[in-house]
Structure formats: structure tokens, C-alpha cells
PDB file of C-alpha atoms in Angstrom:
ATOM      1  CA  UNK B   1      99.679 133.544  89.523  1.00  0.00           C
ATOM      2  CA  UNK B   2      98.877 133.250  86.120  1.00  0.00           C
ATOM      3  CA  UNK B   3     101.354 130.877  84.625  1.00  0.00           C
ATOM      4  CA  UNK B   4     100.551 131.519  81.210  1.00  0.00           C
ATOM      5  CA  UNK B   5     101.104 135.392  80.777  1.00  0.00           C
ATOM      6  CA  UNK B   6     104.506 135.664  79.404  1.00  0.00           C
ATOM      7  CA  UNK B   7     103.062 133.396  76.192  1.00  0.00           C
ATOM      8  CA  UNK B   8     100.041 135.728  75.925  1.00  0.00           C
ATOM      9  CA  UNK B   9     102.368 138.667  76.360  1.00  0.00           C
ATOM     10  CA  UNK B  10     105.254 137.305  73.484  1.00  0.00           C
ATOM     11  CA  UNK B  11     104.302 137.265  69.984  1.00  0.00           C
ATOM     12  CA  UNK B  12     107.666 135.420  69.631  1.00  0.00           C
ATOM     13  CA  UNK B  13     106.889 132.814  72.568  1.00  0.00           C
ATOM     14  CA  UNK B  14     103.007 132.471  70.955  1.00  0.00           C
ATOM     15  CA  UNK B  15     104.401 131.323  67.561  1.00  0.00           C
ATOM     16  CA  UNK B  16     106.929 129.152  69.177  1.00  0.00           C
ATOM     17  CA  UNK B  17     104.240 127.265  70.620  1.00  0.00           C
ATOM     18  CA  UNK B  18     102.310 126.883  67.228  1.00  0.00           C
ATOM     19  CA  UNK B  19     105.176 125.593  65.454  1.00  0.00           C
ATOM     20  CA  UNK B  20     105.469 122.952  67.894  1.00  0.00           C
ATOM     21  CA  UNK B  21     102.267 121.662  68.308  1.00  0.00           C
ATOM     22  CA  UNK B  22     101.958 122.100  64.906  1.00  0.00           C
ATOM     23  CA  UNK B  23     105.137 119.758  64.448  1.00  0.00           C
ATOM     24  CA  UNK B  24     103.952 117.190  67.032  1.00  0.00           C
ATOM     25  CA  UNK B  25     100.506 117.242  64.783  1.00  0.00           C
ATOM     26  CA  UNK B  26     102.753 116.453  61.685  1.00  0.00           C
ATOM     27  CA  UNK B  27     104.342 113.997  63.910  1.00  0.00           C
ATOM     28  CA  UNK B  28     101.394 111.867  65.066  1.00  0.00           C
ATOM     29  CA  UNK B  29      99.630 111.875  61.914  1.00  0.00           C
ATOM     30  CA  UNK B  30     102.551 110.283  60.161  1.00  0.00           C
ATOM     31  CA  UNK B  31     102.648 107.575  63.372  1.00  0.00           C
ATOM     32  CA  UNK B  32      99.267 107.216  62.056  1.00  0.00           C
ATOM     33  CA  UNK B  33      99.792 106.812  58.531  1.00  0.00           C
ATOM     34  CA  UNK B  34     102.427 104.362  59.324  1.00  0.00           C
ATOM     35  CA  UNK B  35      99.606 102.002  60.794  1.00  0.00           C
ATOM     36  CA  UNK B  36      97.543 102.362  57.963  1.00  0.00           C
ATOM     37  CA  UNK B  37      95.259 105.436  58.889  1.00  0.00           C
ATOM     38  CA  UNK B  38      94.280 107.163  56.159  1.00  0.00           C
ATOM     39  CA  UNK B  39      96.395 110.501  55.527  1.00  0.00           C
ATOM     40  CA  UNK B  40      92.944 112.936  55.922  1.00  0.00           C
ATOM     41  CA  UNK B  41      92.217 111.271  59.173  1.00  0.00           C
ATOM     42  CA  UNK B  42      94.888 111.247  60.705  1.00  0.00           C
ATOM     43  CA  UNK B  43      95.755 114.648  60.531  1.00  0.00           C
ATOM     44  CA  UNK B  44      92.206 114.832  61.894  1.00  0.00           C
ATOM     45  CA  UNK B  45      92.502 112.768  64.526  1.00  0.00           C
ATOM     46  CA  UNK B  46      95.534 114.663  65.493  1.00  0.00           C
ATOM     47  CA  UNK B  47      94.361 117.737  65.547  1.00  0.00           C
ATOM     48  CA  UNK B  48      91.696 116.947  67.724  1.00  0.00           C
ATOM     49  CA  UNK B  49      93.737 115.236  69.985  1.00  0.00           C
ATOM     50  CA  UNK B  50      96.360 118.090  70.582  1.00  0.00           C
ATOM     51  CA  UNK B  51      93.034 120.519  70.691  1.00  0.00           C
ATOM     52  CA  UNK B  52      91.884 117.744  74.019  1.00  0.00           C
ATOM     53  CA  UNK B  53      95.728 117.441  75.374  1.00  0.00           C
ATOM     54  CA  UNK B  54      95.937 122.268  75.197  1.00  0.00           C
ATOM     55  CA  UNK B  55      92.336 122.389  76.534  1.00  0.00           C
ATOM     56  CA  UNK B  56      93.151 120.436  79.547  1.00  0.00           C
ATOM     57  CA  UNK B  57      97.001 121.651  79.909  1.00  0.00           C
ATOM     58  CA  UNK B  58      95.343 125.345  79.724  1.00  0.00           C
ATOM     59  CA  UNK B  59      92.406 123.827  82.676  1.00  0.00           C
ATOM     60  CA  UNK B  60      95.765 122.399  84.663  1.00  0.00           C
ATOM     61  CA  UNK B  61      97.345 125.966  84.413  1.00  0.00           C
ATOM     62  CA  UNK B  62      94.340 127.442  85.924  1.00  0.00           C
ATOM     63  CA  UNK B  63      93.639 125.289  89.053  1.00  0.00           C
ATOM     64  CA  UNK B  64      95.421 126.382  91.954  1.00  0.00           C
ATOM     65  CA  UNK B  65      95.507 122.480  93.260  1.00  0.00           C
ATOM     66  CA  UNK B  66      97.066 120.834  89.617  1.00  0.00           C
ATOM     67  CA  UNK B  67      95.051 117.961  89.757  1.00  0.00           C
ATOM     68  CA  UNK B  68      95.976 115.000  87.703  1.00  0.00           C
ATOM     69  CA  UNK B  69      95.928 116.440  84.313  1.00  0.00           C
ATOM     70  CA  UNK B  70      95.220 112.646  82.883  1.00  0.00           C
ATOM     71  CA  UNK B  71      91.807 113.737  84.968  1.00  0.00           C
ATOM     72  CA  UNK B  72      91.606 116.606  82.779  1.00  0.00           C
ATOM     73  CA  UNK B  73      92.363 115.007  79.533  1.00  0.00           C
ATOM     74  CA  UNK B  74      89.430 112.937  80.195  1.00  0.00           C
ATOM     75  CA  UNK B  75      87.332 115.149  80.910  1.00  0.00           C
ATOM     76  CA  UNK B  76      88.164 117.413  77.884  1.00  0.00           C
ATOM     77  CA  UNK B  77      87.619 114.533  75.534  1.00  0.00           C
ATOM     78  CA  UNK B  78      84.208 113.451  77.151  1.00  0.00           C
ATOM     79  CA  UNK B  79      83.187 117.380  76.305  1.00  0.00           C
ATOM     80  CA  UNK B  80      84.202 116.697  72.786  1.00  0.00           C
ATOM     81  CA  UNK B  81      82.669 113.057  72.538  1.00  0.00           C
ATOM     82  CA  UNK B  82      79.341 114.873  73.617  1.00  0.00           C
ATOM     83  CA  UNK B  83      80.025 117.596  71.457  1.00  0.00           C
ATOM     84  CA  UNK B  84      80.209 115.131  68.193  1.00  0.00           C
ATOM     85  CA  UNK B  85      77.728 113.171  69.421  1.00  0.00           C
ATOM     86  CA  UNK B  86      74.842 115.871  70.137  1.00  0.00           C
ATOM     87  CA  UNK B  87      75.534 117.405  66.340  1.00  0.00           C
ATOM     88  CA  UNK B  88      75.732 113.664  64.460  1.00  0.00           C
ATOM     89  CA  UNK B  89      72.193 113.339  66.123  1.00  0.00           C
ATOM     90  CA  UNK B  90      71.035 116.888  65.025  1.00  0.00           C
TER      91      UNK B  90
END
């Protein structure tokens, strides 16, 4: 069963889902800001975290077992530590 169909399938459903990860961006950059993170970064650093958190919610959605998505969370942030890491060498 593919669980995410109806949000590939509504336009409506799509943006609804922008909007709010774009508001929980907004969100955690300001809880950033707040602890002294500069504003640039910390809409960068949340960004990339909600791009981590959707990569391994969209992994969860395809495995027939759910593993522990904290698993998958992981393991989507170790691909993009040795993503930034292999181009900062280059």
C-alpha cells in the first residue's frame, strides 16, 4: 500500500504539507535565534534538518516493517554528514 498517494494525487493536500513544514522551519529557526544562532544559520540548519526528518519519514512510509524511524533519521543524517564532508574535501 502506498501510504503516500493521496498527497501525490492532491495539489491541495501537497501545499498543505509545504506550508507546514515550511512553518515548523520558521519555527525552529526562531528557537534558534533565541539561543543566539545567527538568523542565516539557523534557517539553514533548519532546513536541513526538516530535509533529514521528510527523507527518513518518506524511507518509514516505504518499508513494509516501520522500523524505528529514529533509525532512519540517523541514517539520513549520516548520508548528509558524508555528503558535506566528501564536497568540503573536494
Amino acid at each position: 500500500m502506498d501510504l503516500r498517494r493521496p498527497l501525490r494525487d492532491s495539489p491541495e493536500l501537497t501545499e498543505r504539507e509545504l506550508v507546514k513544514y515550511n512553518g515548523f522551519a520558521v519555527a525552529f529557526a526562531d528557537g534558534l535565534g533565541r539561543r543566539g544562532v545567527e538568523a542565516d544559520t539557523g534557517i539553514l540548519a533548519a532546513q536541513a534538518g526538516l530535509a533529514v526528518f521528510r527523507t527518513a519519514y518518506r524511507r518509514w512510509l516505504d518499508e513494509a516493517d516501520h522500523q524505528d524511524i529514529a533509525a532512519l533519521v540517523r541514517a539520513a543524517l549520516a548520508g548528509l554528514r558524508a555528503l558535506v564532508t566528501a564536497v568540503s574535501a573536494s
